[in-house]
Amino acid sequence: MAHLLNTFFPHNESFNFEALRAAGYASLGAADLGEVITICSRIPSGNEDKWLEEWQKAGDRAITNARTSLSKGNKLDGKLSLLRASNYYRTADFYRRDDPSNDALSKKLDELSGSAFYEAMTFMNFVTTKVEIPYEKTKLPGILLRPDNSNKPRPTLLINGGYDSTKEEVVYALGASALERGFNVLAFDGPGQGETLRYKGLAFRPDWEAVVTPVMDYLVAQPFVDAKKVVIHGVSFGGYLVARGVAFEHRFAAVVLNDGLYSFANAFLNKTPPMGLYFVNNNWDSVVNFVIGWKKWAETGVKWAMCNGRWAFGLKSDAEVYRAARKYTLEGIAHKITTPTLVLDPEDDHFFKNQPMQVFEKLTCEKKLAVLSRDEGASTHCSIGAGARLNQVVWDWLTEVLALNA
């Protein structure tokens, strides 16, 4: 295991990764490394109640500090404190996945995170708009960031989150570098994600082209979008969702898979013993649920993954989650992607190990594989904690593919 993966909680892979995820936003002012270290020092490894308590206290403290700064007219530091609050509240809520739809505290933390984020956006030097994207019989919520209010057609970055991210987390984290380059940025919560899941009850679907195409339709209809320069960036599980979507939706100028994911089932089951797979394959649900119940007690990450899966896929048992995961595969589909594609492959990705290479090998379009290394601290899943290096790799490629300097 890479040295970076055992920094905060050496004996709990899940706690450690989520702490690193929170700390990684320090480059945007949305965390303070010293504060994250202090928070983590107060949390016993694996204690989810204490995790929530300490991160929520940090969020409350950040809000108080923001109010102090803003009352003095110090908008810059007030904004940064609000970004930290948003990040900390999101982190506090992470393990509240037993029954989020009926969990008042989980809902409260989500609302606190969102309100802090949107207040911070009012102090940014760009235009932030909440948008609604027509989708089947409802609308998907999105966040649109623009360099200004003009209708000048600009290249646009569309960000597609993953298994647990929200549009508020990813839009600025991945969008700030795009805004600096004169891009518009749009992030949305699709079925199974964020606001769409929590408040509309829509679960994930494997045929993500049914989601991506309406979002693309919305974008190209905007006068300020250059329809020939729309880039889509899939984050984590979004690496599968985006790849599936662009296999059928060919209007994008470029695709970033961060990270590449060929088979969610293989990634999901990579720690399941052969006997466990036998029980899953033969629909012995009672046995599977019993075994997974024990593993959830023993491993924080397993418990979270299964609880989040039941919620996000709209299912009632762990065995059903395993079977649902099999529908999310690029087998027989990857070759249909025709858009230039960048596949990111961190060396120590503990979720998607070996998956990016599988995607890359099946692609027949213009493609590039970028391996992010342990030496540069970018080897974790989605290169969490190394946002600057991640952005550099992505934009080196996009600059060339889109001829941004031409």
Short mmCIF file of C-alpha atoms in Angstrom, two decimals:
data_model
loop_
_atom_site.label_atom_id
_atom_site.label_comp_id
_atom_site.label_asym_id
_atom_site.label_seq_id
_atom_site.Cartn_x
_atom_site.Cartn_y
_atom_site.Cartn_z
CA MET A 1 0.00 0.00 0.00
CA ALA A 2 1.35 3.40 -0.93
CA HIS A 3 2.72 5.62 1.80
CA LEU A 4 0.16 8.32 1.01
CA LEU A 5 -2.73 6.01 1.84
CA ASN A 6 -1.89 5.60 5.51
CA THR A 7 -1.32 9.21 6.52
CA PHE A 8 -4.34 9.94 8.71
CA PHE A 9 -5.76 6.55 9.77
CA PRO A 10 -3.13 3.84 9.20
CA HIS A 11 -5.50 1.02 10.18
CA ASN A 12 -8.68 2.14 8.44
CA GLU A 13 -8.45 2.50 4.66
CA SER A 14 -11.87 4.12 4.31
CA PHE A 15 -11.41 6.73 7.06
CA ASN A 16 -7.97 7.51 5.72
CA PHE A 17 -9.11 8.03 2.14
CA GLU A 18 -12.04 10.26 3.13
CA ALA A 19 -9.76 12.36 5.36
CA LEU A 20 -7.34 12.73 2.45
CA ARG A 21 -10.26 13.66 0.22
CA ALA A 22 -11.26 16.46 2.59
CA ALA A 23 -7.67 17.63 2.99
CA GLY A 24 -7.12 17.62 -0.76
CA TYR A 25 -9.32 20.68 -1.19
CA ALA A 26 -6.79 22.78 0.71
CA SER A 27 -5.39 23.91 -2.65
CA LEU A 28 -8.72 25.68 -3.25
CA GLY A 29 -8.94 27.13 0.24
CA ALA A 30 -11.65 24.61 1.15
CA ALA A 31 -9.56 22.94 3.89
CA ASP A 32 -6.61 23.69 6.13
CA LEU A 33 -4.17 20.81 6.41
CA GLY A 34 -3.36 21.53 10.04
CA GLU A 35 -7.04 21.65 10.89
CA VAL A 36 -7.71 18.33 9.14
CA ILE A 37 -4.83 16.72 11.06
CA THR A 38 -6.27 18.05 14.32
CA ILE A 39 -9.78 16.85 13.48
CA CYS A 40 -8.51 13.38 12.65
CA SER A 41 -6.43 13.20 15.83
CA ARG A 42 -9.68 13.38 17.82
CA ILE A 43 -11.41 10.55 15.99
CA PRO A 44 -10.84 6.91 17.04
CA SER A 45 -10.28 4.78 13.96
CA GLY A 46 -13.58 3.35 12.75
CA ASN A 47 -15.77 5.37 15.11
CA GLU A 48 -18.41 6.80 12.78
CA ASP A 49 -20.24 8.75 15.49
CA LYS A 50 -17.08 10.56 16.50
CA TRP A 51 -16.26 11.13 12.82
CA LEU A 52 -19.55 12.95 12.34
CA GLU A 53 -19.19 14.90 15.58
CA GLU A 54 -15.70 16.24 14.89
CA TRP A 55 -16.28 17.15 11.25
CA GLN A 56 -19.59 18.82 12.10
CA LYS A 57 -17.90 20.82 14.86
CA ALA A 58 -15.27 21.89 12.32
CA GLY A 59 -18.03 22.98 9.94
CA ASP A 60 -19.76 24.96 12.69
CA ARG A 61 -16.46 26.59 13.62
CA ALA A 62 -15.82 27.56 10.00
CA ILE A 63 -19.28 29.15 9.75
CA THR A 64 -18.64 31.16 12.93
CA ASN A 65 -15.31 32.34 11.56
CA ALA A 66 -16.93 33.25 8.25
CA ARG A 67 -19.51 35.38 10.03
CA THR A 68 -16.75 37.21 11.91
CA SER A 69 -14.81 37.97 8.72
CA LEU A 70 -17.87 39.03 6.76
CA SER A 71 -19.04 41.32 9.57
CA LYS A 72 -15.73 43.17 9.21
CA GLY A 73 -16.05 43.39 5.46
CA ASN A 74 -13.35 40.75 4.91
CA LYS A 75 -15.10 38.99 2.03
CA LEU A 76 -12.08 37.02 0.82
CA ASP A 77 -11.49 35.12 4.04
CA GLY A 78 -15.21 34.87 4.71
CA LYS A 79 -15.56 33.12 1.35
CA LEU A 80 -12.73 30.68 2.11
CA SER A 81 -14.17 29.87 5.50
CA LEU A 82 -17.53 29.12 3.88
CA LEU A 83 -15.81 26.75 1.44
CA ARG A 84 -14.19 24.95 4.37
CA ALA A 85 -17.55 24.69 6.10
CA SER A 86 -19.12 23.17 3.00
CA ASN A 87 -16.34 20.60 2.71
CA TYR A 88 -16.40 19.70 6.40
CA TYR A 89 -20.18 19.29 6.57
CA ARG A 90 -20.10 17.05 3.49
CA THR A 91 -17.39 14.96 5.12
CA ALA A 92 -19.37 14.77 8.38
CA ASP A 93 -22.32 13.26 6.52
CA PHE A 94 -20.29 10.71 4.58
CA TYR A 95 -20.98 7.64 6.76
CA ARG A 96 -24.65 8.43 7.48
CA ARG A 97 -25.85 5.85 4.97
CA ASP A 98 -28.05 3.45 6.94
CA ASP A 99 -31.23 5.22 5.78
CA PRO A 100 -30.37 8.70 4.40
CA SER A 101 -33.83 9.31 2.94
CA ASN A 102 -35.32 9.25 6.45
CA ASP A 103 -32.33 10.60 8.37
CA ALA A 104 -32.98 14.15 9.59
CA LEU A 105 -29.36 14.69 10.62
CA SER A 106 -28.03 13.54 7.26
CA LYS A 107 -30.43 15.92 5.53
CA LYS A 108 -29.39 18.76 7.84
CA LEU A 109 -25.69 18.24 7.12
CA ASP A 110 -26.39 18.13 3.40
CA GLU A 111 -28.31 21.39 3.60
CA LEU A 112 -25.59 23.05 5.67
CA SER A 113 -22.94 21.97 3.17
CA GLY A 114 -24.97 23.26 0.25
CA SER A 115 -25.91 26.60 1.81
CA ALA A 116 -22.28 27.32 2.77
CA PHE A 117 -21.17 26.50 -0.78
CA TYR A 118 -23.73 28.75 -2.47
CA GLU A 119 -23.00 31.62 -0.11
CA ALA A 120 -19.29 31.28 -0.89
CA MET A 121 -20.08 31.43 -4.60
CA THR A 122 -21.60 34.92 -4.18
CA PHE A 123 -18.12 36.22 -3.43
CA MET A 124 -16.43 34.64 -6.48
CA ASN A 125 -15.30 36.59 -9.53
CA PHE A 126 -17.55 34.63 -11.89
CA VAL A 127 -21.25 34.04 -12.39
CA THR A 128 -22.92 31.16 -10.55
CA THR A 129 -26.40 30.00 -11.55
CA LYS A 130 -28.53 27.12 -10.32
CA VAL A 131 -30.08 25.49 -13.37
CA GLU A 132 -32.67 22.83 -14.09
CA ILE A 133 -32.04 20.45 -16.99
CA PRO A 134 -35.05 18.81 -18.66
CA TYR A 135 -34.88 15.04 -18.15
CA GLU A 136 -37.73 12.66 -18.96
CA LYS A 137 -40.70 13.80 -16.84
CA THR A 138 -38.65 15.84 -14.38
CA LYS A 139 -35.54 18.06 -14.27
CA LEU A 140 -31.98 17.46 -13.09
CA PRO A 141 -30.44 20.10 -10.81
CA GLY A 142 -27.18 21.64 -11.95
CA ILE A 143 -24.68 24.36 -11.16
CA LEU A 144 -23.45 26.55 -14.01
CA LEU A 145 -20.30 28.64 -13.56
CA ARG A 146 -19.42 31.24 -16.21
CA PRO A 147 -16.56 33.73 -16.55
CA ASP A 148 -19.10 36.54 -17.14
CA ASN A 149 -22.69 37.29 -18.11
CA SER A 150 -22.04 37.74 -21.83
CA ASN A 151 -23.37 35.50 -24.54
CA LYS A 152 -19.94 35.05 -26.06
CA PRO A 153 -19.71 31.37 -27.11
CA ARG A 154 -17.13 29.66 -24.93
CA PRO A 155 -15.74 26.15 -24.56
CA THR A 156 -17.48 24.33 -21.73
CA LEU A 157 -16.50 21.67 -19.21
CA LEU A 158 -19.28 19.28 -18.17
CA ILE A 159 -18.52 17.45 -14.92
CA ASN A 160 -20.23 14.14 -14.17
CA GLY A 161 -19.82 12.97 -10.58
CA GLY A 162 -19.73 9.42 -9.29
CA TYR A 163 -20.99 6.98 -6.68
CA ASP A 164 -21.25 9.50 -3.84
CA SER A 165 -20.02 12.92 -4.97
CA THR A 166 -22.34 15.90 -5.29
CA LYS A 167 -22.36 18.66 -7.88
CA GLU A 168 -21.34 21.14 -5.18
CA GLU A 169 -18.22 19.12 -4.35
CA VAL A 170 -16.99 18.61 -7.90
CA VAL A 171 -18.04 21.76 -9.76
CA TYR A 172 -15.48 24.09 -8.19
CA ALA A 173 -12.88 21.45 -7.34
CA LEU A 174 -12.53 20.50 -11.01
CA GLY A 175 -13.98 23.67 -12.50
CA ALA A 176 -11.70 26.36 -11.08
CA SER A 177 -8.91 25.53 -13.52
CA ALA A 178 -11.40 25.60 -16.42
CA LEU A 179 -12.77 29.01 -15.41
CA GLU A 180 -9.23 30.40 -15.41
CA ARG A 181 -8.99 29.29 -19.04
CA GLY A 182 -12.19 31.04 -20.04
CA PHE A 183 -14.40 27.93 -19.98
CA ASN A 184 -17.94 27.65 -18.73
CA VAL A 185 -18.44 24.83 -16.22
CA LEU A 186 -21.56 22.76 -15.58
CA ALA A 187 -21.97 20.03 -12.96
CA PHE A 188 -25.22 18.17 -12.36
CA ASP A 189 -26.71 15.53 -10.08
CA GLY A 190 -27.97 12.68 -12.23
CA PRO A 191 -30.12 9.77 -11.07
CA GLY A 192 -28.50 8.12 -8.05
CA GLN A 193 -26.57 11.28 -7.17
CA GLY A 194 -26.86 14.15 -4.70
CA GLU A 195 -30.01 16.22 -4.83
CA THR A 196 -31.64 14.05 -7.50
CA LEU A 197 -31.34 10.97 -5.31
CA ARG A 198 -32.08 12.60 -1.96
CA TYR A 199 -35.06 14.73 -2.97
CA LYS A 200 -36.40 13.12 -6.15
CA GLY A 201 -35.76 9.48 -5.26
CA LEU A 202 -34.23 8.66 -8.67
CA ALA A 203 -31.75 5.77 -8.60
CA PHE A 204 -28.74 5.06 -10.83
CA ARG A 205 -29.33 3.59 -14.27
CA PRO A 206 -26.70 1.81 -16.40
CA ASP A 207 -27.81 3.32 -19.73
CA TRP A 208 -26.28 6.69 -18.90
CA GLU A 209 -26.66 7.95 -22.46
CA ALA A 210 -30.27 8.58 -21.42
CA VAL A 211 -28.84 11.12 -18.94
CA VAL A 212 -25.89 12.58 -20.85
CA THR A 213 -27.82 13.34 -24.03
CA PRO A 214 -30.45 15.60 -22.36
CA VAL A 215 -27.66 17.43 -20.53
CA MET A 216 -25.79 17.93 -23.81
CA ASP A 217 -29.04 19.09 -25.45
CA TYR A 218 -29.38 21.70 -22.70
CA LEU A 219 -25.81 22.93 -23.14
CA VAL A 220 -25.77 23.30 -26.91
CA ALA A 221 -29.02 25.28 -26.73
CA GLN A 222 -27.28 28.00 -24.69
CA PRO A 223 -25.95 30.98 -26.68
CA PHE A 224 -22.83 31.19 -24.49
CA VAL A 225 -21.74 27.61 -25.26
CA ASP A 226 -19.45 26.74 -28.17
CA ALA A 227 -21.17 23.50 -29.19
CA LYS A 228 -18.01 22.24 -30.88
CA LYS A 229 -15.92 22.52 -27.73
CA VAL A 230 -17.78 20.75 -24.95
CA VAL A 231 -15.60 18.48 -22.80
CA ILE A 232 -17.02 15.89 -20.41
CA HIS A 233 -15.12 14.78 -17.30
CA GLY A 234 -16.29 11.67 -15.41
CA VAL A 235 -15.20 11.36 -11.78
CA SER A 236 -14.79 7.97 -10.02
CA PHE A 237 -17.90 5.88 -10.84
CA GLY A 238 -18.54 8.69 -13.28
CA GLY A 239 -15.66 7.17 -15.26
CA TYR A 240 -18.04 4.37 -16.21
CA LEU A 241 -21.11 6.59 -16.52
CA VAL A 242 -19.42 9.01 -18.91
CA ALA A 243 -17.81 6.25 -20.99
CA ARG A 244 -21.19 4.56 -21.37
CA GLY A 245 -22.84 7.87 -22.25
CA VAL A 246 -20.34 8.94 -24.91
CA ALA A 247 -20.48 5.52 -26.56
CA PHE A 248 -23.88 6.68 -27.85
CA GLU A 249 -23.63 10.49 -27.59
CA HIS A 250 -20.94 11.69 -30.03
CA ARG A 251 -21.21 15.48 -29.84
CA PHE A 252 -18.47 15.97 -27.24
CA ALA A 253 -15.07 17.31 -28.27
CA ALA A 254 -13.12 15.35 -25.65
CA VAL A 255 -13.64 12.90 -22.81
CA VAL A 256 -11.76 12.56 -19.51
CA LEU A 257 -12.23 9.34 -17.52
CA ASN A 258 -11.01 9.97 -13.98
CA ASP A 259 -10.49 7.10 -13.42
CA GLY A 260 -11.19 4.56 -16.13
CA LEU A 261 -13.75 1.93 -15.05
CA TYR A 262 -14.51 -1.03 -17.31
CA SER A 263 -16.60 -3.22 -15.00
CA PHE A 264 -18.14 -1.91 -11.81
CA ALA A 265 -18.96 -5.47 -10.77
CA ASN A 266 -15.30 -6.53 -11.02
CA ALA A 267 -14.22 -3.48 -9.06
CA PHE A 268 -17.00 -4.02 -6.54
CA LEU A 269 -16.29 -7.73 -6.12
CA ASN A 270 -12.49 -7.57 -6.22
CA LYS A 271 -12.23 -8.51 -2.53
CA THR A 272 -14.96 -11.14 -2.57
CA PRO A 273 -13.72 -14.74 -2.13
CA PRO A 274 -14.70 -17.36 -4.78
CA MET A 275 -17.23 -18.97 -2.45
CA GLY A 276 -18.93 -15.61 -2.00
CA LEU A 277 -19.16 -15.21 -5.78
CA TYR A 278 -20.72 -18.67 -5.98
CA PHE A 279 -23.45 -17.63 -3.56
CA VAL A 280 -24.08 -14.40 -5.52
CA ASN A 281 -24.20 -16.24 -8.84
CA ASN A 282 -26.70 -18.75 -7.54
CA ASN A 283 -28.98 -16.20 -5.86
CA TRP A 284 -28.37 -17.47 -2.33
CA ASP A 285 -29.34 -14.06 -1.03
CA SER A 286 -29.79 -15.04 2.60
CA VAL A 287 -26.24 -16.40 2.73
CA VAL A 288 -24.80 -13.43 0.85
CA ASN A 289 -26.56 -10.97 3.15
CA PHE A 290 -25.30 -12.86 6.22
CA VAL A 291 -21.69 -12.91 5.00
CA ILE A 292 -21.75 -9.28 3.91
CA GLY A 293 -23.33 -8.36 7.22
CA TRP A 294 -20.29 -9.77 8.97
CA LYS A 295 -17.91 -7.99 6.59
CA LYS A 296 -19.74 -4.72 7.16
CA TRP A 297 -19.18 -5.11 10.87
CA ALA A 298 -15.47 -5.78 10.30
CA GLU A 299 -14.69 -3.24 7.54
CA THR A 300 -15.84 0.39 7.46
CA GLY A 301 -15.45 0.65 3.69
CA VAL A 302 -17.56 -2.42 2.99
CA LYS A 303 -20.35 -1.18 5.23
CA TRP A 304 -20.37 2.22 3.58
CA ALA A 305 -20.24 0.82 0.02
CA MET A 306 -23.15 -1.54 0.58
CA CYS A 307 -25.31 0.97 2.44
CA ASN A 308 -24.67 3.64 -0.18
CA GLY A 309 -25.35 1.09 -2.91
CA ARG A 310 -28.75 0.14 -1.50
CA TRP A 311 -29.68 3.82 -1.37
CA ALA A 312 -28.22 4.94 -4.71
CA PHE A 313 -29.47 1.90 -6.67
CA GLY A 314 -32.86 1.91 -4.94
CA LEU A 315 -32.50 -1.63 -3.56
CA LYS A 316 -33.29 -3.40 -0.30
CA SER A 317 -30.49 -5.93 0.22
CA ASP A 318 -26.74 -6.27 -0.20
CA ALA A 319 -27.16 -9.24 -2.53
CA GLU A 320 -29.25 -7.09 -4.86
CA VAL A 321 -26.47 -4.47 -4.93
CA TYR A 322 -23.98 -7.10 -6.08
CA ARG A 323 -26.25 -8.16 -8.92
CA ALA A 324 -27.05 -4.58 -9.91
CA ALA A 325 -23.34 -3.79 -10.20
CA ARG A 326 -23.05 -6.26 -13.09
CA LYS A 327 -25.18 -4.04 -15.31
CA TYR A 328 -22.52 -1.35 -15.23
CA THR A 329 -19.98 -2.64 -17.72
CA LEU A 330 -18.37 -1.44 -20.95
CA GLU A 331 -18.18 -4.95 -22.37
CA GLY A 332 -19.34 -4.81 -25.97
CA ILE A 333 -19.70 -1.02 -25.72
CA ALA A 334 -16.26 0.60 -25.33
CA HIS A 335 -15.44 0.29 -29.04
CA LYS A 336 -18.43 2.54 -29.84
CA ILE A 337 -16.70 5.55 -28.30
CA THR A 338 -15.47 7.79 -31.13
CA THR A 339 -14.48 10.90 -29.15
CA PRO A 340 -10.81 11.52 -28.18
CA THR A 341 -10.47 10.08 -24.67
CA LEU A 342 -8.01 10.52 -21.81
CA VAL A 343 -7.96 7.59 -19.37
CA LEU A 344 -6.42 8.37 -15.98
CA ASP A 345 -4.76 5.54 -14.08
CA PRO A 346 -3.35 6.26 -10.59
CA GLU A 347 -0.82 3.62 -9.52
CA ASP A 348 -2.41 2.80 -6.17
CA ASP A 349 -6.13 3.08 -6.95
CA HIS A 350 -7.58 0.80 -4.27
CA PHE A 351 -11.07 0.97 -5.80
CA PHE A 352 -10.42 0.53 -9.54
CA LYS A 353 -7.08 -1.28 -9.65
CA ASN A 354 -6.33 -2.48 -13.24
CA GLN A 355 -9.64 -1.12 -14.52
CA PRO A 356 -8.26 1.90 -16.43
CA MET A 357 -5.98 -0.29 -18.53
CA GLN A 358 -8.94 -2.53 -19.43
CA VAL A 359 -10.84 0.51 -20.66
CA PHE A 360 -7.85 1.83 -22.58
CA GLU A 361 -7.20 -1.46 -24.35
CA LYS A 362 -10.82 -1.71 -25.54
CA LEU A 363 -10.99 1.82 -26.91
CA THR A 364 -10.60 2.21 -30.67
CA CYS A 365 -10.86 6.02 -30.76
CA GLU A 366 -8.04 8.53 -30.40
CA LYS A 367 -6.86 7.85 -26.87
CA LYS A 368 -4.21 8.42 -24.21
CA LEU A 369 -3.46 6.64 -20.93
CA ALA A 370 -1.97 8.80 -18.18
CA VAL A 371 -0.46 6.98 -15.21
CA LEU A 372 -0.24 9.17 -12.11
CA SER A 373 2.57 8.14 -9.85
CA ARG A 374 3.24 7.49 -6.19
CA ASP A 375 6.32 9.72 -6.28
CA GLU A 376 4.24 12.79 -7.12
CA GLY A 377 1.60 11.92 -4.50
CA ALA A 378 -1.05 11.43 -7.19
CA SER A 379 -1.46 7.65 -7.03
CA THR A 380 -4.68 7.44 -5.01
CA HIS A 381 -8.16 6.92 -6.45
CA CYS A 382 -8.94 9.91 -8.70
CA SER A 383 -5.56 11.32 -7.58
CA ILE A 384 -7.25 12.63 -4.43
CA GLY A 385 -4.92 14.99 -2.58
CA ALA A 386 -3.00 15.90 -5.73
CA GLY A 387 -5.42 18.19 -7.50
CA ALA A 388 -2.75 20.44 -8.96
CA ARG A 389 -0.95 17.55 -10.65
CA LEU A 390 -4.25 16.03 -11.80
CA ASN A 391 -5.31 19.30 -13.43
CA GLN A 392 -1.91 19.64 -15.07
CA VAL A 393 -2.16 16.23 -16.70
CA VAL A 394 -5.73 16.83 -17.84
CA TRP A 395 -5.12 20.30 -19.24
CA ASP A 396 -1.85 19.36 -20.94
CA TRP A 397 -3.91 16.86 -22.92
CA LEU A 398 -6.93 19.09 -23.49
CA THR A 399 -4.77 22.00 -24.63
CA GLU A 400 -3.37 19.80 -27.36
CA VAL A 401 -6.57 17.97 -28.34
CA LEU A 402 -8.71 21.12 -28.46
CA ALA A 403 -5.92 23.26 -29.96
CA LEU A 404 -6.55 25.84 -27.23
CA ASN A 405 -3.44 27.84 -28.16
CA ALA A 406 -4.14 27.85 -31.88
#
